């Protein structure tokens, strides 16, 4: 039950962002006025300027400020086109842009400042859309030092804006600061080297500047809302898994960010915009969690308030309408469609981050679950009528040729309790008192999280959200892959995935509760209802997707199967008279089999399906359906080896005793043992062919599974002979 896996490592993590070049409708009035040439470039660039890459790059190096500014605007737009971006990179655009970030000595007028903004905007677009390799090259070419030298130029303008005493010449400087922050955010998301460079060189200064922007208390604070948002986004990225920045967060910074998260103190430029303020709130919450995880009750309150603010069906309808009617004959978005796009990105971005935080709060390694001596102080949820928020405070030996024929191997495998006791005794690293204290603390943390999910009705909320996101996705069916709104479609699809990711972690957490009380028979009505709802919501949401082999659809199906598997594990963990009998339907079983059998299903999806089916196979009513599937997974050479191992282990467990009512009718009459025996040598060869250095974990599990296979085959043969006597 680890951290939510929809948040990949930094070098693969790419958040959706709007066009950094004067890209927010909220801030357009505050940005430098666009010249007619910019409009010309926007509407006709693809047709006219794709073949003028070299001249444009040369103009970026011109001594004339207006030519440099024009060329930067052209490059900014060209970067958005993949083909043109490649030509620019081949033409050596990166060193030219980095050089352009250095102010030319003697040029100090406002026109020069605007030129720097244009060039910084081009760099920001390149960092945002260029990918990991481009960001790495930007870092190698000195992008971080170049941006760092620009920050002092913006200091006075930023201080005047914070004080509400902005001068006329401050507008381009504020725009420059926004572009600088956007650059740093983009390259730090994609490049570990840039992340380290920013942290070590300007981390402290940047933290101070960004916190003051995010948490300004001045009613006269005058900056574009987009600057506040990108500041929060950048700081959120910089603080993720980065303890080196923690010393730069004194108590007053924490207090300020907490006030923003609580909606007690929102920066004036976003205070009257419920969507942007909600985004800044959840970003501030994420920053706080990066530094020191919040108590689960506080975090859940903020997450629920964030999710409740977004009307997904209405938003989907607006986006669909804008995608259909908000595009000019030249293929450009109207101003109204731009606003809709900005709103959609902000709203769904808030939801995604909120779900990520909630999933992490129910992960195994989350340290903020206990209330840490919190008080009963109520959290103000701002102006929205969502409800009150409360604060409750190598090297392995190769297998011998005959090692897998030892019957004792299977007997040892079956004696899990003895093995566990032996391992515990041999570990001896902690004293009994330490182990007991740790167990008590873990139990308290889990109990707190269980009470929070009941208080906020989190399971039902996640199911409803997944269903709503699925319905919203159906509305997007007419939006083509080339549409400007494709990113929003992807974000809404991701909400479905993250909702089921939350469910997986929550249901796993419930299984770790003391004695798995939530999964006991006394709660059977709730558990079975949720079991059926998981399939119902998953089926409806998957049905709205573009196709079963679509990558986004497969990602969603895997997330749904993960939640289903988590609930099945929880039920299976309870023994004796308190055990719930799920009685899965044949349709539910066939859904899992069908998901595993999809042509492009990744090994991870197949593994989860087989794991869930291995648990369900213990139900007599569906064993005749699941059993043959497990055996086919085990014996087919096309099955990924990790799935083969999981299928074999399930078979060992399900058919461990001839006394089971389905053993004779299914295992014996189906000739399963013969099929396993015929496939034995092939499976062993496949295992030995797997590189144990590159795939250690898969190899170790496969070694164990194949070792037990020979023993299991002999065990079942002996069992069959004994039954005939």
XYZ file of C-alpha atoms in Angstrom:
725
model
C 0.000 0.000 0.000
C 2.465 2.581 -1.195
C 2.108 6.172 -2.276
C -0.347 6.821 -5.013
C 1.354 5.560 -8.142
C -0.216 8.145 -10.390
C 2.454 10.475 -9.204
C 5.540 9.175 -11.013
C 9.157 10.053 -10.232
C 10.114 13.644 -10.959
C 11.845 13.040 -14.257
C 8.646 11.476 -15.610
C 6.217 13.817 -13.881
C 4.617 16.375 -16.148
C 1.706 18.432 -14.905
C -0.577 20.027 -17.449
C -0.068 23.741 -17.727
C -1.495 26.530 -19.809
C 0.556 28.381 -22.388
C 3.011 30.483 -20.326
C 3.069 33.283 -22.907
C 0.486 35.687 -21.521
C -1.598 32.555 -21.293
C -4.122 33.247 -18.571
C -7.398 34.972 -19.186
C -7.226 36.074 -15.578
C -4.092 38.046 -16.217
C -4.395 39.285 -19.769
C -5.297 42.791 -18.695
C -2.255 42.988 -16.473
C 0.248 41.814 -19.062
C 2.061 43.915 -21.667
C -0.231 44.659 -24.579
C 0.227 42.296 -27.502
C 1.443 43.961 -30.694
C -0.386 43.267 -33.964
C 2.583 41.204 -35.103
C 1.899 38.714 -32.284
C -1.653 38.242 -33.494
C -0.313 37.699 -37.015
C 2.113 35.079 -35.794
C -0.561 33.273 -33.786
C -3.028 32.983 -36.646
C -0.775 32.370 -39.641
C 2.433 30.875 -38.284
C 1.886 27.277 -39.318
C 1.311 28.297 -42.942
C 3.906 31.021 -43.342
C 6.802 30.607 -40.944
C 7.606 26.919 -40.693
C 10.102 27.299 -43.546
C 11.720 30.381 -41.995
C 13.280 28.727 -38.936
C 16.853 29.817 -39.662
C 15.970 33.487 -40.355
C 13.879 33.612 -37.189
C 16.734 32.209 -35.103
C 19.040 34.834 -36.624
C 16.604 37.603 -35.740
C 16.738 36.425 -32.114
C 20.384 37.529 -32.150
C 19.661 40.896 -33.764
C 20.869 44.127 -32.188
C 17.392 45.565 -32.702
C 15.102 45.020 -29.737
C 11.925 44.934 -31.803
C 13.338 42.197 -34.048
C 14.412 40.122 -31.049
C 10.984 40.556 -29.510
C 9.214 39.607 -32.732
C 11.428 36.561 -33.224
C 10.870 35.432 -29.621
C 7.110 35.639 -30.099
C 7.425 33.635 -33.314
C 9.567 30.989 -31.612
C 7.087 30.778 -28.733
C 4.321 29.855 -31.147
C 6.482 27.580 -33.296
C 7.470 25.573 -30.230
C 3.856 24.489 -29.795
C 4.055 22.618 -33.120
C 6.016 19.352 -32.791
C 7.493 19.464 -36.312
C 8.578 23.079 -35.968
C 9.983 22.393 -32.504
C 12.284 19.718 -33.929
C 13.492 22.116 -36.623
C 14.174 24.790 -34.022
C 16.179 22.369 -31.905
C 18.190 21.215 -34.917
C 18.785 24.859 -35.746
C 20.429 25.415 -32.358
C 17.662 27.375 -30.669
C 18.637 26.453 -27.096
C 21.975 28.320 -26.829
C 20.481 31.284 -28.674
C 17.570 31.519 -26.228
C 19.827 31.119 -23.186
C 22.080 33.895 -24.485
C 19.006 36.039 -25.022
C 18.137 35.801 -21.333
C 21.170 37.950 -20.533
C 20.314 41.677 -20.684
C 22.447 43.585 -23.201
C 24.592 46.145 -21.437
C 23.227 49.661 -21.835
C 19.673 48.559 -22.654
C 17.483 49.458 -19.692
C 14.227 50.848 -21.076
C 10.789 49.245 -20.856
C 11.057 47.952 -24.429
C 14.108 45.978 -23.380
C 12.233 44.593 -20.408
C 9.402 43.464 -22.700
C 11.924 41.781 -25.011
C 13.302 39.809 -22.066
C 9.755 38.754 -21.205
C 9.228 37.485 -24.753
C 12.487 35.519 -24.762
C 11.822 34.100 -21.297
C 8.369 33.107 -22.507
C 9.897 31.218 -25.420
C 12.219 29.375 -23.027
C 9.260 28.583 -20.789
C 7.307 27.115 -23.705
C 10.321 25.073 -24.771
C 10.785 23.715 -21.251
C 7.076 22.955 -20.947
C 6.606 21.200 -24.281
C 10.093 19.990 -25.174
C 10.263 16.933 -22.935
C 12.917 15.505 -20.652
C 15.827 15.625 -23.090
C 15.192 19.254 -23.931
C 14.963 20.205 -20.257
C 18.193 18.348 -19.574
C 19.878 20.252 -22.398
C 18.511 23.549 -21.102
C 20.059 22.758 -17.734
C 23.399 21.785 -19.298
C 23.441 25.035 -21.272
C 23.123 27.106 -18.106
C 19.424 27.868 -17.994
C 19.252 27.923 -14.187
C 22.109 30.450 -13.733
C 20.679 32.587 -16.544
C 17.253 32.703 -14.929
C 18.833 33.317 -11.524
C 20.489 36.490 -12.815
C 17.089 37.817 -13.924
C 15.387 37.405 -10.558
C 17.140 40.399 -8.905
C 15.890 42.618 -11.753
C 12.328 41.845 -10.681
C 12.832 42.293 -6.932
C 11.833 45.953 -6.630
C 8.767 45.558 -8.830
C 7.677 42.523 -6.836
C 8.107 44.319 -3.510
C 6.059 47.269 -4.775
C 3.341 44.879 -5.974
C 3.239 43.207 -2.557
C 2.909 46.637 -0.972
C 0.291 47.797 -3.449
C 2.462 50.610 -4.834
C 3.072 49.321 -8.365
C 4.536 51.733 -10.896
C 3.850 51.782 -14.627
C 7.171 50.193 -15.510
C 6.641 47.292 -13.109
C 4.250 45.368 -15.360
C 6.918 43.838 -17.640
C 9.094 43.040 -14.618
C 6.244 41.141 -12.979
C 5.651 39.321 -16.263
C 9.375 38.497 -16.396
C 9.274 37.095 -12.889
C 6.279 34.920 -13.842
C 8.114 33.552 -16.863
C 11.224 32.871 -14.783
C 9.183 30.910 -12.235
C 7.468 29.020 -15.044
C 10.856 28.078 -16.520
C 12.175 26.859 -13.181
C 8.990 24.888 -12.538
C 9.083 23.189 -15.947
C 12.737 22.148 -15.918
C 12.643 21.052 -12.263
C 9.750 18.734 -13.071
C 11.690 17.059 -15.866
C 15.346 17.296 -14.859
C 16.834 16.044 -11.607
C 19.995 18.031 -12.348
C 18.000 21.255 -12.659
C 16.082 20.389 -9.505
C 19.333 19.995 -7.580
C 20.815 23.126 -9.120
C 17.834 25.295 -8.180
C 17.775 23.847 -4.673
C 21.454 24.472 -3.999
C 21.885 27.814 -5.766
C 18.717 29.845 -5.185
C 16.499 27.580 -3.102
C 16.302 29.781 -0.029
C 15.779 33.037 -1.911
C 13.180 31.483 -4.184
C 11.234 29.916 -1.308
C 11.016 33.272 0.435
C 9.816 35.080 -2.684
C 7.247 32.425 -3.605
C 5.763 32.111 -0.120
C 5.292 35.884 0.079
C 3.425 35.794 -3.234
C 1.252 32.787 -2.348
C 0.364 34.019 1.130
C 0.256 37.801 0.790
C -2.122 39.443 3.256
C -2.238 42.828 1.543
C -5.616 43.885 0.160
C -3.766 46.090 -2.330
C -1.562 43.266 -3.644
C -1.537 43.745 -7.437
C -0.200 40.887 -9.563
C -1.848 38.614 -12.140
C -3.585 35.601 -10.653
C -1.487 33.442 -12.980
C 1.659 34.561 -11.130
C 0.253 33.326 -7.835
C -0.730 29.997 -9.364
C 2.598 29.330 -11.048
C 4.412 30.332 -7.835
C 2.434 27.725 -5.901
C 2.985 25.127 -8.619
C 6.720 25.765 -8.646
C 7.043 25.636 -4.872
C 5.011 22.432 -4.764
C 7.424 20.797 -7.203
C 10.520 22.121 -5.407
C 9.416 20.815 -1.999
C 8.491 17.332 -3.210
C 10.908 14.798 -1.657
C 13.385 17.605 -1.045
C 14.314 17.891 2.658
C 17.177 20.235 1.770
C 14.592 23.013 1.407
C 12.902 22.371 4.747
C 15.238 24.712 6.705
C 14.003 27.589 4.526
C 10.486 27.212 5.936
C 10.481 28.987 9.321
C 7.360 28.861 11.442
C 5.891 32.048 9.982
C 6.052 30.550 6.460
C 4.244 27.437 7.696
C 1.662 29.599 9.445
C 1.078 31.646 6.298
C 0.694 28.608 4.055
C -1.625 26.975 6.587
C -3.821 30.073 6.570
C -4.072 29.810 2.784
C -4.898 26.101 2.978
C -7.621 26.902 5.512
C -8.952 29.744 3.309
C -8.453 32.120 6.225
C -5.948 34.125 4.198
C -6.062 34.130 0.412
C -3.985 36.468 -1.768
C -6.212 39.282 -2.970
C -5.858 38.655 -6.747
C -7.461 35.185 -6.424
C -9.775 35.709 -3.455
C -12.834 36.437 -5.595
C -12.243 33.591 -8.046
C -13.496 30.381 -6.432
C -11.781 28.115 -8.956
C -8.339 29.708 -8.794
C -8.504 30.163 -5.026
C -9.387 26.479 -4.616
C -6.371 25.556 -6.740
C -4.050 27.775 -4.702
C -5.478 26.258 -1.514
C -4.844 22.660 -2.566
C -1.371 23.569 -3.843
C -0.586 25.157 -0.471
C -1.867 22.027 1.232
C 0.405 19.903 -0.931
C 3.394 22.109 -0.091
C 2.655 21.682 3.621
C 2.378 17.904 3.181
C 5.716 17.861 1.346
C 7.337 19.500 4.357
C 5.444 17.731 7.139
C 2.346 15.581 6.383
C -0.883 16.972 7.786
C -3.178 14.993 10.092
C -5.544 12.925 7.986
C -8.680 14.675 9.224
C -7.370 18.101 8.194
C -6.217 16.853 4.825
C -9.483 15.020 4.121
C -11.492 18.151 4.940
C -9.532 20.244 2.424
C -9.675 17.520 -0.216
C -13.444 17.105 0.111
C -13.995 20.860 -0.054
C -11.876 21.023 -3.222
C -13.751 18.185 -4.905
C -17.175 19.527 -3.920
C -16.476 22.881 -5.600
C -16.233 21.383 -9.078
C -19.404 20.581 -11.020
C -17.911 18.105 -13.487
C -21.034 17.558 -15.627
C -21.511 21.302 -16.114
C -17.808 21.795 -16.799
C -17.819 18.960 -19.351
C -20.766 20.544 -21.137
C -18.998 23.925 -21.292
C -15.790 22.362 -22.589
C -17.637 20.361 -25.236
C -19.484 23.473 -26.398
C -16.295 25.548 -26.503
C -14.478 22.840 -28.454
C -17.290 22.793 -31.019
C -18.129 26.490 -31.348
C -15.179 28.357 -29.881
C -12.713 27.902 -32.732
C -12.182 30.487 -35.484
C -11.827 29.730 -39.188
C -8.034 29.988 -38.730
C -8.146 27.295 -36.052
C -7.628 29.671 -33.108
C -9.673 29.699 -29.900
C -11.976 32.611 -29.240
C -11.417 34.581 -26.042
C -14.461 32.886 -24.501
C -13.122 29.438 -25.373
C -9.730 30.412 -23.903
C -11.427 31.308 -20.633
C -13.287 28.002 -20.637
C -10.034 26.156 -21.254
C -8.275 27.999 -18.426
C -11.165 27.319 -16.055
C -11.274 23.639 -16.961
C -7.518 23.203 -16.495
C -7.670 24.935 -13.122
C -10.685 23.007 -11.831
C -9.617 19.558 -12.952
C -6.020 20.250 -11.940
C -7.288 20.998 -8.428
C -9.216 17.730 -8.382
C -6.231 15.708 -9.540
C -3.941 17.106 -6.885
C -6.589 16.679 -4.176
C -7.034 13.016 -5.105
C -3.289 12.494 -5.144
C -2.998 13.900 -1.627
C -5.869 11.751 -0.380
C -4.386 8.586 -1.883
C -1.049 9.348 -0.242
C -2.775 9.983 3.104
C -3.978 6.369 2.998
C -0.675 4.944 1.834
C 1.415 2.717 4.042
C 4.223 5.243 4.539
C 2.145 8.344 5.274
C 3.273 9.792 8.591
C 0.549 12.333 9.198
C -2.286 9.952 9.991
C -2.249 10.522 13.735
C -3.606 13.818 14.963
C -0.343 14.702 16.693
C -1.984 16.379 19.619
C -4.156 18.601 17.485
C -6.925 20.710 18.940
C -10.592 20.868 18.145
C -10.162 24.189 16.387
C -12.457 24.417 13.399
C -11.104 25.047 9.961
C -12.845 27.806 8.080
C -13.664 26.732 4.563
C -13.855 30.262 3.249
C -16.885 31.629 1.470
C -18.029 28.334 -0.021
C -20.921 26.556 1.659
C -19.287 23.173 1.644
C -19.231 22.392 5.332
C -16.961 22.990 8.266
C -13.484 21.567 8.379
C -12.304 20.256 11.688
C -8.742 19.955 12.896
C -8.212 16.956 15.186
C -5.087 18.357 16.148
C 24.075 -11.541 -7.167
C 24.026 -13.424 -6.277
C 21.701 -16.441 -5.970
C 22.545 -20.069 -6.537
C 21.038 -21.603 -9.665
C 18.302 -24.102 -8.912
C 19.482 -27.680 -8.912
C 18.002 -29.867 -11.579
C 16.009 -31.862 -9.045
C 15.374 -29.182 -6.458
C 11.798 -28.723 -7.538
C 10.999 -32.380 -7.042
C 11.326 -32.273 -3.256
C 7.886 -32.898 -1.687
C 8.960 -31.084 1.460
C 9.027 -27.825 -0.475
C 5.275 -27.780 -0.861
C 4.722 -28.722 2.781
C 6.917 -25.821 3.873
C 5.036 -23.467 1.595
C 1.755 -24.479 3.223
C 3.009 -23.759 6.742
C 2.939 -19.988 6.507
C 2.431 -19.388 10.227
C 5.462 -21.437 11.268
C 7.597 -19.746 8.638
C 6.467 -16.310 9.738
C 7.251 -17.124 13.366
C 10.719 -18.345 12.425
C 11.456 -15.247 10.385
C 10.293 -13.007 13.205
C 12.475 -14.854 15.683
C 15.536 -14.706 13.433
C 15.129 -11.013 12.619
C 15.646 -9.982 16.270
C 16.624 -6.453 15.289
C 14.113 -4.842 17.638
C 13.328 -5.654 21.194
C 9.880 -6.838 22.194
C 9.060 -3.487 23.779
C 10.070 -1.631 20.601
C 7.973 -3.910 18.451
C 4.978 -3.543 20.740
C 5.292 0.244 20.820
C 5.584 0.409 17.037
C 2.573 -1.839 16.589
C 0.501 0.316 18.928
C 1.463 3.499 17.060
C 0.631 1.905 13.713
C -2.718 0.697 15.029
C -3.538 4.189 16.312
C -2.661 5.715 12.940
C -4.831 3.225 11.063
C -7.714 3.688 13.504
C -7.566 7.450 12.980
C -7.643 7.093 9.211
C -10.553 4.670 9.419
C -12.549 7.141 11.522
C -11.782 9.919 9.035
C -12.973 7.951 6.028
C -16.226 7.190 7.854
C -16.640 10.835 8.904
C -16.217 12.125 5.350
C -17.877 9.147 3.629
C -14.777 8.815 1.471
C -15.502 5.483 -0.190
C -18.866 6.595 -1.512
C -17.388 9.956 -2.519
C -14.687 8.261 -4.596
C -17.173 5.919 -6.262
C -19.485 8.804 -7.102
C -16.585 10.856 -8.431
C -15.385 8.019 -10.659
C -18.913 7.623 -12.021
C -19.271 11.365 -12.607
C -15.888 11.567 -14.344
C -16.897 8.635 -16.525
C -20.078 10.432 -17.565
C -18.049 13.591 -18.269
C -15.689 11.590 -20.477
C -18.663 10.455 -22.555
C -19.500 14.093 -23.278
C -16.012 14.531 -24.758
C -16.471 11.856 -27.422
C -16.667 14.452 -30.208
C -13.412 16.211 -29.244
C -10.659 15.208 -31.669
C -7.049 14.441 -30.786
C -5.847 17.694 -32.398
C -8.197 19.888 -30.376
C -6.837 22.418 -27.893
C -9.134 20.751 -25.357
C -7.506 17.326 -25.618
C -5.516 18.075 -22.471
C -8.699 18.642 -20.489
C -10.079 15.323 -21.738
C -6.926 13.624 -20.467
C -7.204 15.366 -17.110
C -10.800 14.215 -16.605
C -9.838 10.674 -17.572
C -7.079 10.891 -14.987
C -9.645 11.844 -12.322
C -11.295 8.447 -12.846
C -7.951 6.738 -12.403
C -7.066 8.694 -9.277
C -10.460 8.118 -7.683
C -9.935 4.366 -7.991
C -6.351 4.823 -6.797
C -7.746 6.397 -3.639
C -10.170 3.500 -3.257
C -7.321 0.998 -3.563
C -5.346 2.643 -0.769
C -8.411 3.162 1.439
C -9.587 -0.435 1.069
C -6.064 -1.697 1.731
C -5.829 0.503 4.822
C -9.110 -0.981 6.097
C -7.586 -4.435 5.751
C -4.687 -3.357 7.973
C -7.084 -2.253 10.719
C -6.861 -4.278 13.909
C -8.262 -7.718 13.098
C -9.667 -6.270 9.874
C -12.873 -5.258 11.658
C -14.313 -3.420 8.672
C -14.200 -6.657 6.688
C -15.949 -8.774 9.321
C -19.371 -10.340 8.821
C -21.056 -7.668 10.941
C -20.279 -5.211 8.119
C -21.137 -7.585 5.287
C -23.980 -5.495 3.865
C -21.722 -2.480 3.360
C -18.789 -4.492 2.022
C -20.876 -6.426 -0.501
C -22.643 -3.247 -1.635
C -19.282 -1.552 -2.259
C -18.010 -4.682 -4.038
C -20.908 -4.532 -6.484
C -20.581 -0.763 -6.895
C -16.910 -1.107 -7.818
C -17.814 -3.294 -10.774
C -20.816 -1.195 -11.744
C -18.892 2.090 -11.773
C -15.875 0.533 -13.483
C -18.007 -1.003 -16.231
C -19.883 2.226 -16.937
C -16.755 4.362 -16.928
C -14.851 1.942 -19.172
C -17.780 1.838 -21.585
C -17.429 5.594 -22.209
C -13.791 5.292 -23.273
C -12.497 5.448 -26.829
C -11.700 1.733 -26.971
C -10.532 -1.114 -24.787
C -6.987 -0.914 -26.188
C -6.698 2.829 -25.652
C -3.818 3.542 -23.239
C -5.970 5.775 -21.042
C -8.683 3.112 -20.898
C -6.194 0.425 -19.904
C -4.835 2.698 -17.191
C -8.332 3.194 -15.823
C -9.182 -0.522 -15.974
C -5.992 -1.310 -14.051
C -6.855 1.255 -11.377
C -10.334 -0.233 -11.030
C -8.985 -3.791 -10.815
C -6.525 -2.629 -8.132
C -9.422 -1.425 -5.977
C -11.370 -4.641 -6.590
C -8.317 -6.691 -5.675
C -7.792 -4.629 -2.496
C -11.342 -5.342 -1.305
C -11.001 -9.047 -2.147
C -7.756 -9.180 -0.133
C -9.437 -7.531 2.818
C -12.287 -10.043 2.815
C -9.878 -12.955 2.378
C -7.849 -11.778 5.377
C -10.654 -12.527 7.821
C -10.933 -16.158 8.914
C -13.513 -18.239 10.722
C -17.113 -17.381 11.482
C -16.531 -13.628 11.001
C -15.629 -14.091 7.338
C -17.769 -12.435 4.653
C -18.745 -14.513 1.625
C -18.602 -12.256 -1.431
C -20.270 -14.678 -3.867
C -18.993 -12.930 -6.996
C -21.199 -13.257 -10.037
C -20.079 -14.987 -13.210
C -20.253 -11.611 -14.969
C -17.877 -10.083 -12.425
C -15.453 -12.956 -12.847
C -15.689 -12.730 -16.637
C -15.003 -8.982 -16.429
C -11.702 -9.691 -14.678
C -10.821 -12.484 -17.101
C -11.707 -10.250 -20.037
C -9.606 -7.377 -18.692
C -6.599 -9.661 -18.327
C -7.106 -10.968 -21.845
C -7.190 -7.592 -23.605
C -4.681 -7.658 -26.509
C -2.568 -4.748 -25.256
C -3.059 -5.329 -21.529
C 0.226 -4.618 -19.705
C 1.731 -7.268 -17.437
C 0.809 -5.187 -14.394
C -2.895 -5.330 -15.307
C -2.754 -9.063 -15.994
C -1.035 -9.582 -12.630
C -3.720 -7.704 -10.706
C -6.513 -9.581 -12.483
C -4.923 -12.964 -11.749
C -4.292 -11.978 -8.122
C -7.945 -11.002 -7.633
C -9.183 -14.099 -9.438
C -6.928 -16.292 -7.312
C -8.859 -15.092 -4.256
C -12.266 -15.430 -5.900
C -11.461 -18.966 -7.091
C -12.008 -20.171 -3.517
C -15.718 -19.505 -4.036
C -17.259 -22.833 -5.207
C -19.839 -21.177 -7.460
C -17.207 -19.614 -9.735
C -14.290 -22.034 -9.373
C -15.230 -23.875 -12.555
C -14.840 -20.568 -14.425
C -11.710 -19.265 -12.718
C -9.767 -22.531 -12.398
C -9.235 -23.190 -16.122
C -8.191 -19.571 -16.619
C -5.556 -19.781 -13.877
C -4.148 -22.974 -15.370
C -4.032 -21.459 -18.848
C -2.134 -18.448 -17.458
C 0.313 -20.805 -15.771
C 1.080 -23.041 -18.764
C 1.029 -20.620 -21.719
C 4.488 -19.465 -22.812
C 3.047 -16.093 -23.838
C 2.091 -15.256 -20.246
C 4.453 -12.727 -18.602
C 6.581 -14.606 -16.085
C 5.409 -12.574 -13.084
C 1.830 -13.488 -14.022
C 2.805 -17.155 -14.397
C 4.197 -17.123 -10.854
C 1.046 -15.481 -9.485
C -1.182 -18.006 -11.278
C 0.849 -20.944 -9.937
C 0.738 -19.627 -6.383
C -3.026 -19.177 -6.672
C -3.392 -22.764 -7.914
C -1.339 -24.066 -4.982
C -3.613 -22.206 -2.577
C -6.980 -22.904 -4.211
C -6.399 -26.628 -4.833
C -4.364 -27.386 -1.735
C -6.702 -30.080 -0.445
C -8.783 -32.781 -2.139
C -11.427 -32.169 0.498
C -12.388 -28.861 -1.120
C -15.726 -29.358 -2.854
C -14.475 -28.047 -6.182
C -11.199 -30.032 -6.223
C -12.633 -33.197 -7.763
C -15.122 -31.688 -10.198
C -12.737 -28.988 -11.439
C -9.081 -29.798 -10.752
C -9.227 -33.573 -11.149
C -11.799 -33.846 -13.935
C -10.227 -30.908 -15.754
C -6.882 -32.694 -15.879
C -5.133 -29.705 -14.351
C -2.296 -31.731 -12.834
C -1.464 -33.314 -16.182
C -1.378 -29.911 -17.862
C 0.917 -28.536 -15.181
C 3.210 -31.557 -15.455
C 3.471 -31.181 -19.227
C 4.339 -27.503 -18.872
C 6.761 -27.973 -15.963
C 9.995 -28.153 -17.946
C 9.002 -25.225 -20.185
C 8.198 -23.044 -17.185
C 11.512 -23.979 -15.572
C 13.392 -23.053 -18.759
C 11.620 -19.700 -18.968
C 12.548 -18.929 -15.373
C 16.203 -19.822 -15.843
C 16.365 -17.630 -18.941
C 15.323 -14.531 -16.988
C 18.226 -12.283 -16.003
C 18.282 -12.316 -12.200
C 20.315 -9.116 -12.022
C 17.934 -7.020 -14.133
C 14.708 -8.600 -12.879
C 15.642 -9.759 -9.394
C 12.210 -9.584 -7.772
C 10.418 -11.313 -10.652
C 13.145 -13.979 -10.799
C 13.030 -14.666 -7.074
C 9.250 -15.143 -7.096
C 9.483 -17.310 -10.204
C 12.250 -19.429 -8.654
C 10.031 -20.055 -5.648
C 6.986 -20.828 -7.781
C 8.807 -23.304 -10.026
C 10.473 -24.944 -7.016
C 7.036 -25.575 -5.545
C 5.541 -26.702 -8.856
C 7.277 -30.085 -8.909
C 6.383 -30.634 -5.269
C 2.768 -29.664 -5.895
C 2.441 -32.010 -8.883
C 3.776 -34.916 -6.802
C 1.555 -33.918 -3.882
C -1.574 -34.025 -6.059
C -0.498 -37.343 -7.606
C -0.085 -38.845 -4.142
C -3.424 -37.378 -3.161
C -5.093 -38.982 -6.194
C -3.569 -42.404 -5.444
C -4.677 -42.198 -1.816
C -8.248 -41.439 -2.868
C -8.407 -44.698 -4.858
C -7.451 -46.910 -1.949
